[in-house]
Short mmCIF file of C-alpha atoms in Angstrom, two decimals:
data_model
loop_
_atom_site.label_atom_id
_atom_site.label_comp_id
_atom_site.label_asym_id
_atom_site.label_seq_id
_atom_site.Cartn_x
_atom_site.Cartn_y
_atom_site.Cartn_z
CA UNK A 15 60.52 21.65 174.79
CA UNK A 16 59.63 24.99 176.14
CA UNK A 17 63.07 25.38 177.86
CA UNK A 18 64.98 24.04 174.92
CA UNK A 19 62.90 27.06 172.90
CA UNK A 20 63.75 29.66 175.87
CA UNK A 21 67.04 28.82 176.04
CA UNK A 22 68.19 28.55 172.22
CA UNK A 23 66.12 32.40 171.99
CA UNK A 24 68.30 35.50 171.96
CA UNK A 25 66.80 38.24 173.42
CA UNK A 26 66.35 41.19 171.09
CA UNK A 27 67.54 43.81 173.27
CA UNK A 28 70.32 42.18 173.77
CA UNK A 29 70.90 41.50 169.69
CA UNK A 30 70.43 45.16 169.26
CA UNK A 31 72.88 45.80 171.74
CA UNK A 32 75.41 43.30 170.67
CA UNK A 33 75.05 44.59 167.35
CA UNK A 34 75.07 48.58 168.16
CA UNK A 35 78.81 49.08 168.83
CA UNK A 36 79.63 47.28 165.52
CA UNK A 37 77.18 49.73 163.37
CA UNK A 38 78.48 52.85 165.46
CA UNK A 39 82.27 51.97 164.70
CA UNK A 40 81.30 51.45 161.23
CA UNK A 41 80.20 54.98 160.99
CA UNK A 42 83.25 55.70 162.78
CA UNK A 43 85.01 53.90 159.89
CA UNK A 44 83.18 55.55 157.49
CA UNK A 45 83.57 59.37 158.50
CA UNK A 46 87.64 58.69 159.04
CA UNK A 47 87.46 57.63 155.37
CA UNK A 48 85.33 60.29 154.27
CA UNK A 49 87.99 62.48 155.67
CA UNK A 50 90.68 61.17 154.32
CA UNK A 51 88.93 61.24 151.20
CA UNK A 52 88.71 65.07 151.30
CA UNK A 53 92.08 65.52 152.51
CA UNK A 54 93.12 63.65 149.48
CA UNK A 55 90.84 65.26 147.21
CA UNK A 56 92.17 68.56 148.37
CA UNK A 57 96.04 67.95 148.20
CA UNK A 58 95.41 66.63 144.64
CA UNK A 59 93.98 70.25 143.96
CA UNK A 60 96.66 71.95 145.57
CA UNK A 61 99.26 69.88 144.07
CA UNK A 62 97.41 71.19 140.12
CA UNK A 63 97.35 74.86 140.91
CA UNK A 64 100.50 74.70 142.01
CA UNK A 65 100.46 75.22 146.24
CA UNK A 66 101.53 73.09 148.73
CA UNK A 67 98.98 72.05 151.53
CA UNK A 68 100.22 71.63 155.34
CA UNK A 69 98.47 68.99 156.94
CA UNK A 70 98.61 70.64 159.77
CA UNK A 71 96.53 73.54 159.49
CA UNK A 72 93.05 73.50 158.25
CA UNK A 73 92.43 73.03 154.49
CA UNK A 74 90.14 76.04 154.32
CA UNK A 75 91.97 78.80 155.91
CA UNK A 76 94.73 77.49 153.22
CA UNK A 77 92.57 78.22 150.53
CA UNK A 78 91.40 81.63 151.99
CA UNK A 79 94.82 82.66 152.24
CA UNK A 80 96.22 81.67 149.24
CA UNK A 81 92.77 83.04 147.36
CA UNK A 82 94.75 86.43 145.91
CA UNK A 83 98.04 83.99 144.26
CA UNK A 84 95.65 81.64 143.16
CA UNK A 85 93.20 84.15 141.01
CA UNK A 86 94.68 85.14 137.69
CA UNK A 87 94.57 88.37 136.44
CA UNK A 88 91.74 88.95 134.26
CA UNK A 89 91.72 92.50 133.26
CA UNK A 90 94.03 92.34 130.26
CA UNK A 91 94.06 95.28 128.00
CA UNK A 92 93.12 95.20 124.72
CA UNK A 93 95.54 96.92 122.13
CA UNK A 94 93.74 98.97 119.73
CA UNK A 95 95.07 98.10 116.07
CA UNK A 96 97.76 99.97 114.77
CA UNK A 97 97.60 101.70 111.22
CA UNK A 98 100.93 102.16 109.16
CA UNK A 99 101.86 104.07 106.42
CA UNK A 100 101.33 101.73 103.04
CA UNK A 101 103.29 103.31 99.70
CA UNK A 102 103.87 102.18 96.91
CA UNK A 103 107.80 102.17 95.11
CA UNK A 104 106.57 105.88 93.77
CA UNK A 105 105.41 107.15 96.79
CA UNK A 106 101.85 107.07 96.16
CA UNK A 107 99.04 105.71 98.15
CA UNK A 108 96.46 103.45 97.15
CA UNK A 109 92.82 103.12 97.64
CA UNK A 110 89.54 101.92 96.05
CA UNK A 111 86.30 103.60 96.55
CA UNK A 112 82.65 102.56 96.25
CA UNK A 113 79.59 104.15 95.44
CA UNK A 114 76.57 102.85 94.39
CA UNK A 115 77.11 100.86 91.06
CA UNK A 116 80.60 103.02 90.63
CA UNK A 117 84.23 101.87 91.54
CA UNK A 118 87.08 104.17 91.59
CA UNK A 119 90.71 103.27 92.22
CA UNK A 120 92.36 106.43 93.28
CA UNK A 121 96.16 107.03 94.23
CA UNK A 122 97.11 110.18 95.87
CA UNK A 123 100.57 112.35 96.56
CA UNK A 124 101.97 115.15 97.58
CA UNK A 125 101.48 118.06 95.60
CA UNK A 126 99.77 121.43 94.54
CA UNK A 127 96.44 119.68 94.64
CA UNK A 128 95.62 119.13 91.01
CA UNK A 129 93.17 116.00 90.73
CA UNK A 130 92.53 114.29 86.97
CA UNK A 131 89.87 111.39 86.88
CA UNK A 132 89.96 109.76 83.97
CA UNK A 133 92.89 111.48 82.43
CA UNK A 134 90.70 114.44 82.25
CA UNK A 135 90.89 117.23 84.66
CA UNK A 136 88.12 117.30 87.99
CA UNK A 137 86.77 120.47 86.10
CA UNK A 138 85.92 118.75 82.69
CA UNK A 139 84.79 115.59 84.10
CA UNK A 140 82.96 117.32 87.07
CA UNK A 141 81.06 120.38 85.37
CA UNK A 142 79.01 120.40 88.27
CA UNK A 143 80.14 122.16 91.56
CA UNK A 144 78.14 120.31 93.82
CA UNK A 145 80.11 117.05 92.82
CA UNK A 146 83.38 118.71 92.64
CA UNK A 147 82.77 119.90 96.53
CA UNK A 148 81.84 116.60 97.55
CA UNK A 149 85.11 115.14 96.02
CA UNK A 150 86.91 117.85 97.91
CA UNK A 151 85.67 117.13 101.13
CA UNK A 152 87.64 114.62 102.62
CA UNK A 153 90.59 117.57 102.49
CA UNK A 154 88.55 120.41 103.55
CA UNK A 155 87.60 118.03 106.79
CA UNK A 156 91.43 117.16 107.32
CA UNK A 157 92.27 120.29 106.52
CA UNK A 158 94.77 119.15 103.67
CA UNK A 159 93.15 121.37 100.93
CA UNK A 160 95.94 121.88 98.15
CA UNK A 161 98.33 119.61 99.69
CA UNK A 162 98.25 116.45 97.27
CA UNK A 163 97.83 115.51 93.58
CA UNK A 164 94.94 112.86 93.13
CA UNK A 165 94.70 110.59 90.02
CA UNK A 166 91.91 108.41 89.55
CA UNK A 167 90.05 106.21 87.36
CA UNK A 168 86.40 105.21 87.70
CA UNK A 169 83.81 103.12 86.10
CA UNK A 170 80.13 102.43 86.31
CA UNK A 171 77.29 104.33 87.83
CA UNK A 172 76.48 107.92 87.27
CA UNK A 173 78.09 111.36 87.94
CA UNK A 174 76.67 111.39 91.51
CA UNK A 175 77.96 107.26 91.96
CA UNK A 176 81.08 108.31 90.56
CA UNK A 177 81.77 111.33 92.59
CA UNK A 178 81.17 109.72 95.72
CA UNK A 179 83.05 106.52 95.03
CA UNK A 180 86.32 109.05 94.02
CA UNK A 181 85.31 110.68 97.78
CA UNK A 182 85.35 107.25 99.10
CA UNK A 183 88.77 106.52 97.63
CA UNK A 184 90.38 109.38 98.49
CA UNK A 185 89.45 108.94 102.04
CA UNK A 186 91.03 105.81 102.50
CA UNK A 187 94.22 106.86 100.48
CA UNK A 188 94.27 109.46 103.18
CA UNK A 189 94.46 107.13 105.71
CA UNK A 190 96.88 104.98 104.46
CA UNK A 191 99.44 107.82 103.84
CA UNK A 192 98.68 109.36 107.27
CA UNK A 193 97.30 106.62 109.83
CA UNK A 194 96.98 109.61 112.47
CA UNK A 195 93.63 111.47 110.02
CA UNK A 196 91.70 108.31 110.85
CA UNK A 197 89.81 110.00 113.99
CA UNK A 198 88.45 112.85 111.83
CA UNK A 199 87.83 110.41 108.95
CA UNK A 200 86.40 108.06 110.83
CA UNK A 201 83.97 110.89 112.52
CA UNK A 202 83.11 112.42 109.51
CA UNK A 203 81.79 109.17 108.47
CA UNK A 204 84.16 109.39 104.90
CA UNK A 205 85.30 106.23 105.64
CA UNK A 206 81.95 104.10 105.43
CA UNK A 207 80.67 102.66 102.60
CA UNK A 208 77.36 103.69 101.78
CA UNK A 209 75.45 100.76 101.22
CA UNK A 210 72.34 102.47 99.53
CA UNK A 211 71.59 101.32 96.14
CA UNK A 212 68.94 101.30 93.88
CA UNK A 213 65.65 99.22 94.99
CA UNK A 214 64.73 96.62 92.52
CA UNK A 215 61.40 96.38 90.06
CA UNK A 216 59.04 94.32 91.40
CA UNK A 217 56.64 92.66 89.08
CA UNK A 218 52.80 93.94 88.62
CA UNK A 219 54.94 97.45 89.89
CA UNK A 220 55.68 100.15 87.19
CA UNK A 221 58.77 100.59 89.43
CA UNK A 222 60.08 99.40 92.71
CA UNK A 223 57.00 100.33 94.37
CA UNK A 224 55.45 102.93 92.49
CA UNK A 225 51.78 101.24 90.71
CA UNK A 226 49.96 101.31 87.58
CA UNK A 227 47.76 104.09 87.02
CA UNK A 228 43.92 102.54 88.58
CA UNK A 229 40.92 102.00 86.78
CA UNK A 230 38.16 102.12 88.16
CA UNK A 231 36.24 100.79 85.14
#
């Protein structure tokens, strides 16, 4: 019974050593397949960029090589918009200006410089200086003083609105009779809307923030 036992037995060492060269070809197996793999993986890359891959020479000097063809060119430039001249069949220009609560459509044209708002001349509609120089100072900065007829109509606001919305306008109808003023425009800040407007009442205020008189008793 004992030599039946003894004899049927394997001896482990042996079983390990049987066993060992089938494991180490496996890995064998396993790391040509791996390769392949990658070889695959990396001809399938090639072959969607574009480059062919020699099999004989390594994969990575390849890519190193081939680095410069296979970057694109990032650094595109960007084109700065271009302004054109925009007439209309009388060979005006158009604008609209803002200011405050006051709109003003103004067209402009060459000529001696005479400016009517409201089918009234700047001097009867304007009494003031001030305003009248602050309409005039979109030329004066282009140095176009005299140079073209403005006629405008406005609405809404006050004097002050309505002067700087007809300054606003005839900024813009600058620009789109000359596209090359737009750099002294543009610097002098004429061509910005000025977004200030009157604060709203709030209520238990007198005004937007000013308060009742206080009471002590």
């Amino acid at each position: 019974m004992a030599d039946e036992t003894k004899s049927d037995g394997a001896d482990p060492v042996e079983a390990v050593a049987v066993a060992k060269p089938e494991e180490q070809k496996t890995i064998t197996d396993l790391a040509d397949l791996g390769s392949a793999a990658q070889a695959k993986a990396e001809e399938a890359k090639a072959a969607a960029s574009g480059v062919a891959v020699d099999a004989s020479e390594p994969s990575s000097s390849k890519t190193l090589t081939d680095l410069a063809d296979l970057t694109p060119d990032l650094a595109v430039p960007i084109e700065a918009p271009v302004y054109v001249q925009q007439l209309d069949q009388q060979g005006r220009a158009y604008a609209t200006g803002k200011r405050k609560d006051a709109v003003a459509r103004v067209w402009i044209k060459p000529g001696p410089g005479r400016i009517v708002v409201n089918d009234r001349d700047i001097e009867v509609f304007f009494a003031r200086p001030v305003l009248r120089m602050v309409i005039n100072q979109p030329f004066v900065a282009v140095e176009r003083s005299g140079q073209f007829d403005v006629m405008c109509t406005v609405k809404g606001g006050g004097l002050s609105g309505q002067a700087g919305a007809v300054r606003h306008g005839i900024s813009k109808a600058l620009l789109a009779y000359e596209p090359t003023l737009r750099p002294m425009l543009k610097s002098g800040g004429f061509l910005t809307r000025d977004s200030r407007v009157v604060e709203r009442k709030k209520y238990g205020k007198a005004k937007a923030r000013r308060s009742f008189q206080f009471s002590k008793r």
